[in-house]
PDB file of C-alpha atoms and ligand atoms in Angstrom:
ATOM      1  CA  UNK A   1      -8.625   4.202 -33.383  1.00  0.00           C
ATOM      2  CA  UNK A   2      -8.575   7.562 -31.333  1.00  0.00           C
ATOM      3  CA  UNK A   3      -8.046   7.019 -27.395  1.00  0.00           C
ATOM      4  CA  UNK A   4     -10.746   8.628 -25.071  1.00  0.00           C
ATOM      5  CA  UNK A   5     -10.323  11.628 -23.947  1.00  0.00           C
ATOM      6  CA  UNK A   6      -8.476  11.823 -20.483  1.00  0.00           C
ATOM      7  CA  UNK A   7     -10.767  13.144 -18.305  1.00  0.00           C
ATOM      8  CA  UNK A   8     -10.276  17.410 -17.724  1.00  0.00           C
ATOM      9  CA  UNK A   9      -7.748  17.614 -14.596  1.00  0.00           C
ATOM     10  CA  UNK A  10      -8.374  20.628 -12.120  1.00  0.00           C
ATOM     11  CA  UNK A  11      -5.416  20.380 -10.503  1.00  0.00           C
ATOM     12  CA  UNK A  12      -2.114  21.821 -11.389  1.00  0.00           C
ATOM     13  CA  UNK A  13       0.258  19.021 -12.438  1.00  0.00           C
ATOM     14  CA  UNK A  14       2.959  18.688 -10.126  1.00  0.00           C
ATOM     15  CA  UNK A  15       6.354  16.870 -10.986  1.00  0.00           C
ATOM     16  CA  UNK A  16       6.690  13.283  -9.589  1.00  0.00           C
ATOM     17  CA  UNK A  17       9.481  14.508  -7.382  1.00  0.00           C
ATOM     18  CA  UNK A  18       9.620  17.824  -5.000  1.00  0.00           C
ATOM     19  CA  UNK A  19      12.648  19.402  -6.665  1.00  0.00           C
ATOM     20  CA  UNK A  20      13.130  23.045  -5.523  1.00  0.00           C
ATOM     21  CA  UNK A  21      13.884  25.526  -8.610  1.00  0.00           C
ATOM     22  CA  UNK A  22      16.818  28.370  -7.361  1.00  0.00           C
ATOM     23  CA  UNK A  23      17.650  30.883  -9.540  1.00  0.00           C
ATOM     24  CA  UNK A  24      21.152  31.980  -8.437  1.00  0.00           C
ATOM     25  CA  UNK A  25      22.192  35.546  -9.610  1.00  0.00           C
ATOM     26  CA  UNK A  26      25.896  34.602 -10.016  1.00  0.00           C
ATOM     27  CA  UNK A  27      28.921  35.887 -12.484  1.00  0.00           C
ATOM     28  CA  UNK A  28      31.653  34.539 -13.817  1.00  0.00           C
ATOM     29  CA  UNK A  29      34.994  35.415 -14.998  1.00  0.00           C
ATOM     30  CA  UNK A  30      34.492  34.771 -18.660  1.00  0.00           C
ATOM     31  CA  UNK A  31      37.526  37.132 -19.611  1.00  0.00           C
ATOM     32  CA  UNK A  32      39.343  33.780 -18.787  1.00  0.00           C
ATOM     33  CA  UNK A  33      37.992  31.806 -21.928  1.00  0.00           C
ATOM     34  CA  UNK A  34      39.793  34.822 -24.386  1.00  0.00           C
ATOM     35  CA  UNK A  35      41.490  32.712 -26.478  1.00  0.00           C
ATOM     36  CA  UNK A  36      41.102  30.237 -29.279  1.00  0.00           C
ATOM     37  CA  UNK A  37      40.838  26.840 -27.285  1.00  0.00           C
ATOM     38  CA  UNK A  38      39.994  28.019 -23.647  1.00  0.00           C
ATOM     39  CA  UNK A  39      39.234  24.135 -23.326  1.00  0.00           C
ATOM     40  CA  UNK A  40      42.594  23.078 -22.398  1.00  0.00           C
ATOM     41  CA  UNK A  41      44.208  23.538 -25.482  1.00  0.00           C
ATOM     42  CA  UNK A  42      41.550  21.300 -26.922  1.00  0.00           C
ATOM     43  CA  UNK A  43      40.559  23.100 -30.450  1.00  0.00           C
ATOM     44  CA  UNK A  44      37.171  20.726 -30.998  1.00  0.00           C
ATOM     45  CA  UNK A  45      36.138  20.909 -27.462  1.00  0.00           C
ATOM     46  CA  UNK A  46      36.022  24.583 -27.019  1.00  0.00           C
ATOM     47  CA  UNK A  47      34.687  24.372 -30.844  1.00  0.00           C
ATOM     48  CA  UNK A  48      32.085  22.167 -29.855  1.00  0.00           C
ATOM     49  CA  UNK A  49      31.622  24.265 -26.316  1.00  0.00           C
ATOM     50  CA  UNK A  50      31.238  27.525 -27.862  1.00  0.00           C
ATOM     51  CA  UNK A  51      28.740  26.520 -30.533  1.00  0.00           C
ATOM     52  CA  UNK A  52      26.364  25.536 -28.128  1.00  0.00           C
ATOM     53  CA  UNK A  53      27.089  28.628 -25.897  1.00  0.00           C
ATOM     54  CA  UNK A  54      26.423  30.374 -28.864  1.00  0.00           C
ATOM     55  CA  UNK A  55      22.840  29.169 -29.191  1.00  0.00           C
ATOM     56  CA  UNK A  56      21.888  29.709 -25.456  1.00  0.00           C
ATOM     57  CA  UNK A  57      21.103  33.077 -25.346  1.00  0.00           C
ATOM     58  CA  UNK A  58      18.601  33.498 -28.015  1.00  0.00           C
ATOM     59  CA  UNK A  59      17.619  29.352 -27.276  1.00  0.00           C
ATOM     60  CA  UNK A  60      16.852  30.002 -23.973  1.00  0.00           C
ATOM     61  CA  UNK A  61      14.931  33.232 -24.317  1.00  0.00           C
ATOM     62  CA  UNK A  62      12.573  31.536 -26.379  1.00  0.00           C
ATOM     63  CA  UNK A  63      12.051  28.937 -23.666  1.00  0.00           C
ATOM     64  CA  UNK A  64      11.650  31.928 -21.130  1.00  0.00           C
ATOM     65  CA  UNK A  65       8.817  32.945 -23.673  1.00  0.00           C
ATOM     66  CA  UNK A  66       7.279  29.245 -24.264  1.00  0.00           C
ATOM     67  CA  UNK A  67       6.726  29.111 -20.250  1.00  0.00           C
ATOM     68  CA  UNK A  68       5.705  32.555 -20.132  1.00  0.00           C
ATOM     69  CA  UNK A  69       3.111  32.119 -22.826  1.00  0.00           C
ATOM     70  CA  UNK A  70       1.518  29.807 -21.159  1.00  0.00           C
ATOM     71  CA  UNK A  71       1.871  31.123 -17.569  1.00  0.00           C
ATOM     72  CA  UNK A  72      -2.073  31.852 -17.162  1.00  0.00           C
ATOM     73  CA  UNK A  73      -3.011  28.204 -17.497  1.00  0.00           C
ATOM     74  CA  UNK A  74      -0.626  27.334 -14.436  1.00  0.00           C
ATOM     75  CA  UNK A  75      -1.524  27.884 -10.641  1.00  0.00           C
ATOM     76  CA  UNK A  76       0.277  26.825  -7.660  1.00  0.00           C
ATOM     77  CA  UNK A  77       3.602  24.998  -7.372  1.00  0.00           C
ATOM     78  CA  UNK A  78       3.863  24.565 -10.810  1.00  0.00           C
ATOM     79  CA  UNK A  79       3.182  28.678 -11.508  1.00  0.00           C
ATOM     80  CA  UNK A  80       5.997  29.541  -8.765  1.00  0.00           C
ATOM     81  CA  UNK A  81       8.465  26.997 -10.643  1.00  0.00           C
ATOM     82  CA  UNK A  82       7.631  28.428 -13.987  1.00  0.00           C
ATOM     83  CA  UNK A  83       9.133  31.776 -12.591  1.00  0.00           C
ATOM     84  CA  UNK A  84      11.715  30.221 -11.247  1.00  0.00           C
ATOM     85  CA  UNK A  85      12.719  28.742 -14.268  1.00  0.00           C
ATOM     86  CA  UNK A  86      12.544  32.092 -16.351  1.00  0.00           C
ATOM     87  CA  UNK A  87      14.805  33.853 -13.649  1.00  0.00           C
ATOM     88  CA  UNK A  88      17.513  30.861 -13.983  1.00  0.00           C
ATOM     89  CA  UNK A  89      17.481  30.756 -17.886  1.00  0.00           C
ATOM     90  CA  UNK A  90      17.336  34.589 -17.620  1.00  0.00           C
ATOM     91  CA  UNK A  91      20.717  34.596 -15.942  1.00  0.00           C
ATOM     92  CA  UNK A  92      22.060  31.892 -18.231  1.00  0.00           C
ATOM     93  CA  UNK A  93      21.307  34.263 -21.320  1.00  0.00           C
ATOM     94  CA  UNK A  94      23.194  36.681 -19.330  1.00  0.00           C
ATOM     95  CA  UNK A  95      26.168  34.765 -18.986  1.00  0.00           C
ATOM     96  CA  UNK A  96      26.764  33.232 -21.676  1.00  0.00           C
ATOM     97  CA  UNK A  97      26.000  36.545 -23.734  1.00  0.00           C
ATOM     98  CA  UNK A  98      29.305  37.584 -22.083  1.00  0.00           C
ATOM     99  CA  UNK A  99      30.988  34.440 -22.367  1.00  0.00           C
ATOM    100  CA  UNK A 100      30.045  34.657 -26.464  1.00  0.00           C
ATOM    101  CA  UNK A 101      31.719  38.161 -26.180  1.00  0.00           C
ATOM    102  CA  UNK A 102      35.042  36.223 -25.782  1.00  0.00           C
ATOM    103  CA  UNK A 103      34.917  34.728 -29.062  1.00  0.00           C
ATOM    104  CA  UNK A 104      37.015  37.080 -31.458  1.00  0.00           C
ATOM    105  CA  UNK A 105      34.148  38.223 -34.098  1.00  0.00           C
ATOM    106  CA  UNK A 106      37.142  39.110 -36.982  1.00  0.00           C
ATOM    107  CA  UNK A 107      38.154  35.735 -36.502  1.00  0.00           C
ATOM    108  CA  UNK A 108      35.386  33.748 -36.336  1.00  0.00           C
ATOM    109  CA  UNK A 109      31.938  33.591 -37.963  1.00  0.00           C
ATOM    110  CA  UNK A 110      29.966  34.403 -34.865  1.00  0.00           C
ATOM    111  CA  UNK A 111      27.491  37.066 -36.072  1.00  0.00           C
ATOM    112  CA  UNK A 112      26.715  34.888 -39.035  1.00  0.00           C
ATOM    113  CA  UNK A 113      25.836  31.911 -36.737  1.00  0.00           C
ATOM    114  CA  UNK A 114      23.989  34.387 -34.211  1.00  0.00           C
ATOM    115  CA  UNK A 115      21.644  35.397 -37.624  1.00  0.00           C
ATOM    116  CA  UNK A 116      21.301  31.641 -37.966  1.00  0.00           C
ATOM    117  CA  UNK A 117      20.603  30.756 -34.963  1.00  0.00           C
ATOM    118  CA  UNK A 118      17.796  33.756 -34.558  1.00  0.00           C
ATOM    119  CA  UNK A 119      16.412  33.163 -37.730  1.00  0.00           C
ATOM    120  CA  UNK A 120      15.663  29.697 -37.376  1.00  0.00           C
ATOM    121  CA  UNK A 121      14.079  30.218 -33.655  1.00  0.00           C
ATOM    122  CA  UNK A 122      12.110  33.079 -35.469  1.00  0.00           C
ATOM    123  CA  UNK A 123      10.550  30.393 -37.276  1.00  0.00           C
ATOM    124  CA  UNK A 124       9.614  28.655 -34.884  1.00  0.00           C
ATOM    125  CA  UNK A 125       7.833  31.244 -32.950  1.00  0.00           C
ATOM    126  CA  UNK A 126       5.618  32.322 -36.268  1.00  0.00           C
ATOM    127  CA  UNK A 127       4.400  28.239 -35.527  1.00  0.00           C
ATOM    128  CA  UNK A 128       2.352  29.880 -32.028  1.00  0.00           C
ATOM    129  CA  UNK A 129       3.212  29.287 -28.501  1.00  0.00           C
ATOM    130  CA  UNK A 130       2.512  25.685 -28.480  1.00  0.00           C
ATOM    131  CA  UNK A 131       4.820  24.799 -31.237  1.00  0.00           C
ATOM    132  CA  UNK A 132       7.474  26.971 -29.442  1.00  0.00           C
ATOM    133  CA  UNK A 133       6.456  24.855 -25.938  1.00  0.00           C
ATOM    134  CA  UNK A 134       7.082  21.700 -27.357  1.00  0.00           C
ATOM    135  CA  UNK A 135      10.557  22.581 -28.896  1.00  0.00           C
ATOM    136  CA  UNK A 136      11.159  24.024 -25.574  1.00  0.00           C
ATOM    137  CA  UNK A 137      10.289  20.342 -23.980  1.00  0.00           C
ATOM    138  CA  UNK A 138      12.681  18.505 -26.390  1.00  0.00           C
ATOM    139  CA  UNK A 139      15.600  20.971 -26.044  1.00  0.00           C
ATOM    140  CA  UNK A 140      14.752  21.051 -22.691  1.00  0.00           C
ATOM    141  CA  UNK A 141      15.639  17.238 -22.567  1.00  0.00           C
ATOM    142  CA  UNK A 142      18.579  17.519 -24.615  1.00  0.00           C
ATOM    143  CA  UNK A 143      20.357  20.004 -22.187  1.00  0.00           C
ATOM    144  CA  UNK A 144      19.367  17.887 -18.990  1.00  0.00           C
ATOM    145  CA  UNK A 145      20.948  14.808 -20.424  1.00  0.00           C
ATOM    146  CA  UNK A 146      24.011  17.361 -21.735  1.00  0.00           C
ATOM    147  CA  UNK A 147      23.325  18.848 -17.984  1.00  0.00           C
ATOM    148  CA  UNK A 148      23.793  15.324 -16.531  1.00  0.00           C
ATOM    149  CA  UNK A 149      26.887  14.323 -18.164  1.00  0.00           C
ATOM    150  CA  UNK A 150      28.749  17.948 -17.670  1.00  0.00           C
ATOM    151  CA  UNK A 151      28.013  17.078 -13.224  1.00  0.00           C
ATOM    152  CA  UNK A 152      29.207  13.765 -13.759  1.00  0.00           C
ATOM    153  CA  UNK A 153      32.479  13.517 -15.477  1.00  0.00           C
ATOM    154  CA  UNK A 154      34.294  16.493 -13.935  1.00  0.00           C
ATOM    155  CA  UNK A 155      37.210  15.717 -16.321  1.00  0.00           C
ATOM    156  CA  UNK A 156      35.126  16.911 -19.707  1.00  0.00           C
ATOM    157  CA  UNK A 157      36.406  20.368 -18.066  1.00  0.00           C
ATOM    158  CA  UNK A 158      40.035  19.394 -17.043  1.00  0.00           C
ATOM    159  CA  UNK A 159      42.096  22.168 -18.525  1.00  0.00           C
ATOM    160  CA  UNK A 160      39.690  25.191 -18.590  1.00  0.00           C
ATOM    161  CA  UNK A 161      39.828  28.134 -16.812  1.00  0.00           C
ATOM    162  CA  UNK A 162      38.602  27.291 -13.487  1.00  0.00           C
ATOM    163  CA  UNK A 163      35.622  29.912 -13.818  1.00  0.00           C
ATOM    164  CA  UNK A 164      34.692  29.056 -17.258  1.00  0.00           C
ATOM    165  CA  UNK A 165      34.549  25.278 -15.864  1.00  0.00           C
ATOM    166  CA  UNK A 166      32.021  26.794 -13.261  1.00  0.00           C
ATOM    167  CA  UNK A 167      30.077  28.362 -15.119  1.00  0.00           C
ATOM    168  CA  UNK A 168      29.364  25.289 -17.766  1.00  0.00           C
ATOM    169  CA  UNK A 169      28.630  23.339 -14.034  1.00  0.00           C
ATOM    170  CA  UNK A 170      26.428  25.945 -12.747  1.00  0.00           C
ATOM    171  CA  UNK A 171      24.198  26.124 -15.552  1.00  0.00           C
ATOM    172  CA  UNK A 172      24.381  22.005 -15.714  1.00  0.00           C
ATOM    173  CA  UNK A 173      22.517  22.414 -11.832  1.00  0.00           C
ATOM    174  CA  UNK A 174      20.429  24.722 -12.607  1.00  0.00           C
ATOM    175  CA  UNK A 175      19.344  23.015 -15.256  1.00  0.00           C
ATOM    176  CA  UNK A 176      18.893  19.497 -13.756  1.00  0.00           C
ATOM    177  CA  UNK A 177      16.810  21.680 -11.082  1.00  0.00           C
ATOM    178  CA  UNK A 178      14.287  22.496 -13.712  1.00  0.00           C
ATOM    179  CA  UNK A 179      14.545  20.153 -16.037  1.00  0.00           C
ATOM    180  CA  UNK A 180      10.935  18.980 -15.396  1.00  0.00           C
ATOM    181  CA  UNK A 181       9.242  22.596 -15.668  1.00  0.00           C
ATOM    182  CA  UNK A 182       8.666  23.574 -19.261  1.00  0.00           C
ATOM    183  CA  UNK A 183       7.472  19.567 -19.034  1.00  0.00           C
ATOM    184  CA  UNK A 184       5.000  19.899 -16.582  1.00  0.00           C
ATOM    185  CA  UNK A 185       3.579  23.288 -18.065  1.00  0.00           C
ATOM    186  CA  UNK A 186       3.066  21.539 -21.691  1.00  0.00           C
ATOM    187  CA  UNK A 187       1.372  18.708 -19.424  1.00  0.00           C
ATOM    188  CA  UNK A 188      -0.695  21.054 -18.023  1.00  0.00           C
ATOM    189  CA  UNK A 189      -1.316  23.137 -21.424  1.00  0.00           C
ATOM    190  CA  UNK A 190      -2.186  20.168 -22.559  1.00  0.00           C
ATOM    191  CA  UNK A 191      -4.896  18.586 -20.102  1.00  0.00           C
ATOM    192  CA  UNK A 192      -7.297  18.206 -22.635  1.00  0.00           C
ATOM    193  CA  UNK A 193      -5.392  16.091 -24.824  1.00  0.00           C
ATOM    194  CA  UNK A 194      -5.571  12.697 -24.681  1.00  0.00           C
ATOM    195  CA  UNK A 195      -2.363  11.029 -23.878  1.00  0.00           C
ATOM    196  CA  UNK A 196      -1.869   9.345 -27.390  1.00  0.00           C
ATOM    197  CA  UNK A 197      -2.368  12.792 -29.108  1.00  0.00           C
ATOM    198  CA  UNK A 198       0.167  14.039 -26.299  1.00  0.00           C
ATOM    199  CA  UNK A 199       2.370  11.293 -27.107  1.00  0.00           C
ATOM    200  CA  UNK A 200       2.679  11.910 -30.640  1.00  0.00           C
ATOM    201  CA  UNK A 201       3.322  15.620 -30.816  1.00  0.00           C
ATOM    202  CA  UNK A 202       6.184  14.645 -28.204  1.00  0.00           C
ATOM    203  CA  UNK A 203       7.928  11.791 -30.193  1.00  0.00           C
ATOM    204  CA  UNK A 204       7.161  13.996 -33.768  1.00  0.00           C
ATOM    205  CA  UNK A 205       8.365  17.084 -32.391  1.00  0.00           C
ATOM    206  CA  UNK A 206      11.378  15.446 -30.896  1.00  0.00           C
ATOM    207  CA  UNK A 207      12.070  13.904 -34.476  1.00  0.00           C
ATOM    208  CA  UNK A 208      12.722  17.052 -35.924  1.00  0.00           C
ATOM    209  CA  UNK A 209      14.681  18.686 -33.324  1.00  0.00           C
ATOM    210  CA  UNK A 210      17.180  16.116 -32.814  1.00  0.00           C
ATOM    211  CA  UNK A 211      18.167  15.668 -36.229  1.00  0.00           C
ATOM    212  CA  UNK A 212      18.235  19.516 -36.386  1.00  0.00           C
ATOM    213  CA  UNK A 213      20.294  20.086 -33.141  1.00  0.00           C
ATOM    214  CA  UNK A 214      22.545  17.442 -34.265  1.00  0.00           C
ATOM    215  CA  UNK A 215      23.033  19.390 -37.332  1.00  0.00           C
ATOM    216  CA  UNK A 216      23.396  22.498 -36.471  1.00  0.00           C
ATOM    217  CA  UNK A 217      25.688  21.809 -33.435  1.00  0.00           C
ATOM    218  CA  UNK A 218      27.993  20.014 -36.108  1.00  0.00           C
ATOM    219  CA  UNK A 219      27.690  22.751 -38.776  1.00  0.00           C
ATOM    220  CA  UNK A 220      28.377  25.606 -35.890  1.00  0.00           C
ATOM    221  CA  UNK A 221      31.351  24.332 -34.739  1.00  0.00           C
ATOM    222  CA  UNK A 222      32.763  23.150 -37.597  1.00  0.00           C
ATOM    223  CA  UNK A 223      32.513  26.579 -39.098  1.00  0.00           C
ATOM    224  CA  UNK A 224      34.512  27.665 -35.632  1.00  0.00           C
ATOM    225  CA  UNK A 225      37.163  25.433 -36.437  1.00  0.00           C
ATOM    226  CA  UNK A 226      36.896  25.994 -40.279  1.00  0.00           C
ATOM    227  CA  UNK A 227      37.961  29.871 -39.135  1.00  0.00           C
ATOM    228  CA  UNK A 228      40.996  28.471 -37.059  1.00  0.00           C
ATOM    229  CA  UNK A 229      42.147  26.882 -40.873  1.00  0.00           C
ATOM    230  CA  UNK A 230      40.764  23.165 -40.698  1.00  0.00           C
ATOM    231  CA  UNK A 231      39.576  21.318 -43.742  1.00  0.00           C
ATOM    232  CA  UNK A 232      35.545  21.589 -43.583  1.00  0.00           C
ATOM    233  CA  UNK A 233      35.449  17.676 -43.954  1.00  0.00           C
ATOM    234  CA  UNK A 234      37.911  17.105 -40.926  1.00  0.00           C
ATOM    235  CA  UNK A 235      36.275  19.532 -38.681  1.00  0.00           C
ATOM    236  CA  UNK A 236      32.639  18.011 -39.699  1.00  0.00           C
ATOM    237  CA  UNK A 237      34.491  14.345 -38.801  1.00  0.00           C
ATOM    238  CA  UNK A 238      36.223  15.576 -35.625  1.00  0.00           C
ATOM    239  CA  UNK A 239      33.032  17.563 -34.487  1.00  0.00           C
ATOM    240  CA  UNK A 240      30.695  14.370 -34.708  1.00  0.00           C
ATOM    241  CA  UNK A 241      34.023  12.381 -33.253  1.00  0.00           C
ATOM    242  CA  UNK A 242      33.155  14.574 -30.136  1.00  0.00           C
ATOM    243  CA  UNK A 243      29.720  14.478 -30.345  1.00  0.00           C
ATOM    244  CA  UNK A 244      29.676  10.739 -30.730  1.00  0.00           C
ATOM    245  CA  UNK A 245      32.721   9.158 -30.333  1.00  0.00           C
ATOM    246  CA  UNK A 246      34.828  10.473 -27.535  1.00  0.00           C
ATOM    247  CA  UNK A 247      34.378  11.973 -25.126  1.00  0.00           C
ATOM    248  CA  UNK A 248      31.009  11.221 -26.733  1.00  0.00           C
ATOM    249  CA  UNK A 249      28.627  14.149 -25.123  1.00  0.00           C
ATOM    250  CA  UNK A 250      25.551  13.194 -27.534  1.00  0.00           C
ATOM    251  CA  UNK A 251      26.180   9.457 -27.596  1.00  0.00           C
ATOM    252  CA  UNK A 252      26.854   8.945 -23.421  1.00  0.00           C
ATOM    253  CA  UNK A 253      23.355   9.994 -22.892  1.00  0.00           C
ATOM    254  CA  UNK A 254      21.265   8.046 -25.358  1.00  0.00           C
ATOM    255  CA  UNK A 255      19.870   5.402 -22.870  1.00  0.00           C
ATOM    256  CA  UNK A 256      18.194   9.026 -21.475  1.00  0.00           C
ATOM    257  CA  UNK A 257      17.508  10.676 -24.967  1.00  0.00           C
ATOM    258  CA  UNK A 258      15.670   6.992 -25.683  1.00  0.00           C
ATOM    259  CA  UNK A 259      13.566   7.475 -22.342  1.00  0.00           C
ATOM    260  CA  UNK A 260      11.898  10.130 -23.694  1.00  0.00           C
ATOM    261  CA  UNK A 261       9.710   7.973 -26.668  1.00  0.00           C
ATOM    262  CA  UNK A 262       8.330   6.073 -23.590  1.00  0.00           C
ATOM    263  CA  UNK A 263       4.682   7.101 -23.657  1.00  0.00           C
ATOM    264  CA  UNK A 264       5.028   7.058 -19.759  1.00  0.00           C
ATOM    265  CA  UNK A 265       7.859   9.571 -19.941  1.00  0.00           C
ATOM    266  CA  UNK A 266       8.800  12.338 -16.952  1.00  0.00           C
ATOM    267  CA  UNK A 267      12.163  13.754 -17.035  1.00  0.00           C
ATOM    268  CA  UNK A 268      12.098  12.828 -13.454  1.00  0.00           C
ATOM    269  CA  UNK A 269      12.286   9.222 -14.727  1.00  0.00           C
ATOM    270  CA  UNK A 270      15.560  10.071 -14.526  1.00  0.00           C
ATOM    271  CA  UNK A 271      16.104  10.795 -10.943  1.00  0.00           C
ATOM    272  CA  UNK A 272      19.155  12.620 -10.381  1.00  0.00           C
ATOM    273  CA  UNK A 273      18.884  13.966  -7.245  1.00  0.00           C
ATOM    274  CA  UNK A 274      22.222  12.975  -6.068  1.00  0.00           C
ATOM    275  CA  UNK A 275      24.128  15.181  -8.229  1.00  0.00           C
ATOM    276  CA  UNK A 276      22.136  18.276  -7.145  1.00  0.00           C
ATOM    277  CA  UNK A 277      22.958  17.804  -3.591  1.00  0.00           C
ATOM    278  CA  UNK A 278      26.905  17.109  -4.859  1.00  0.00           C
ATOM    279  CA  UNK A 279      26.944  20.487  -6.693  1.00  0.00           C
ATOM    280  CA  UNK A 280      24.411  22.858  -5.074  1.00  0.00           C
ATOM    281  CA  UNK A 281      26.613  24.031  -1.479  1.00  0.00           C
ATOM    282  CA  UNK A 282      29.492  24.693  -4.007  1.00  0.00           C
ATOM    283  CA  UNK A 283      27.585  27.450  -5.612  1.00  0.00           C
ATOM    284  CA  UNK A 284      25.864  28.156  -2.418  1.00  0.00           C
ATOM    285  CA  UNK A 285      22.633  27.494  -3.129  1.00  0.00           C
ATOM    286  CA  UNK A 286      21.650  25.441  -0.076  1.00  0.00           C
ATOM    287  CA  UNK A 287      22.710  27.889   2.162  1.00  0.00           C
ATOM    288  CA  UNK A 288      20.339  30.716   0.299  1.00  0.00           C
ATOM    289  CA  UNK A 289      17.686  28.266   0.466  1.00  0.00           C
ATOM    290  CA  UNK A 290      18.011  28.268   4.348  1.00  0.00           C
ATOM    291  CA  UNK A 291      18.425  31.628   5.316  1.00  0.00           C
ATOM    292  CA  UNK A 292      15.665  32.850   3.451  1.00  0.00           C
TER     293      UNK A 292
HETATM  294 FE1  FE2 B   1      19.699  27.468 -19.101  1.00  0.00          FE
HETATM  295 FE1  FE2 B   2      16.699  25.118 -19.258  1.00  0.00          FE
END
């Protein structure tokens, strides 16, 4: 049996939690990750590291566009966080475009991935900007738990070039800043829903693009380290090793991956405040905030 429909809401929807969104125009010496294993000598890591730089660029324009898409729906708060969150992801494009640009194309199959990667967003965006929103929402959550992890254990970057280490932490803020954005603006698309139809789009959606962003995460980097000379099977068993295993960056963040199937779901569920006001005066953010 169909639930009621939730009654229209008038109101923009505003995030549980006031959580300012800062888009910091910073860059970073990527020049420092030239090499084949900028991550402390640590071939899978950087591997794993570079294959999902690799997909940031193109991933998170097409999040810039979901929110944008759907920017004459929002009002309010939730309209000056949606810019906010297309100037940060704007400037993580940026950076990690350059930080790509590292990565010796002769040696490694980087334009191939890039035409991957590009045509299998493409796809998605032929599905309309609702389909792209709700990818956005599930990727979203996948790079705030990532986001979460990368603030937390400082040591996952032991080894790296001190700016490339900053720049993986600066995005991780930023990130955790807006984490609940592209959320609330599918909420909001959404109003007329009712919450079981919301509900299942979210936990169908997110079906698909985990066992996809597993996938492809595995198959990119192991084609990295498949360049460098490693057997395709090893690389695939060391890549997931990483992924799941240790230093386990899918697996120490299922607890929050599982939140999200909770019908009552917010990504600030997941209050993580703490680390923001850890990390934000190191990349000056705070002190923006108050002079402006
Ligand atoms: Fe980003
Ligand atoms: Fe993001």
């Amino acid at each position: 049996m169909t639930a009621p429909a939730a009654p229209a809401m008038t109101m923009a929807f505003d995030s549980p939690l006031p959580v300012s969104v800062t888009p910091r125009n910073l860059r970073f010496a990527s020049q420092d990750a030239k090499g084949r294993a900028w991550l402390g000598g640590d071939a899978v890591g950087t591997a794993v590291f570079n294959a999902l730089s690799l997909t940031f660029p193109e991933g998170e324009r097409s999040f810039m566009d979901a929110v944008r898409l759907h920017k004459h729906l929002l009002s309010g708060r939730l309209l000056e966080e949606a810019g906010a969150f297309i100037a940060q992801e704007a400037i993580h494009s940026r950076e990690h475009v350059a930080l790509n640009s590292q990565l010796d194309r002769a040696h490694y199959p980087v334009d191939s991935i890039e035409a991957e990667i590009r045509r299998r967003i493409n796809t998605t965006r032929e599905r309309g900007p609702m389909a792209l929103l709700s990818v956005t929402i599930a990727l979203e959550h996948f790079t705030a738990m990532m986001a979460d992890l990368f603030l937390t254990d400082e040591a996952l970057f032991a080894g790296a070039p001190s700016d490339v280490a900053r720049l993986w932490q600066w995005h991780a803020m930023e990130e955790t800043e807006h984490k609940a954005v592209a959320f609330d603006v599918f909420v909001e698309a959404t109003k007329d829903w009712t919450p079981a139809e919301r509900q299942r789009v979210r936990v169908k959606v997110m079906r698909i693009v985990t066992v996809l962003f597993v996938r492809n995460i595995t198959h990119y980097a192991a084609r990295l380290l498949e360049a460098d000379g490693m057997n395709p099977w090893v690389a695939h068993a060391r890549v997931l090793w990483y992924l799941f295993g240790k230093p386990g960056l899918f697996r120490r963040a299922w607890r929050c991956y599982a939140d999200w199937y909770r019908p009552d779901f917010h990504p600030w569920n997941h209050d993580n405040r703490a680390l923001l006001e850890k990390w934000r005066p190191l990349f000056g953010a705070e002190a923006e905030a108050r002079a402006a």
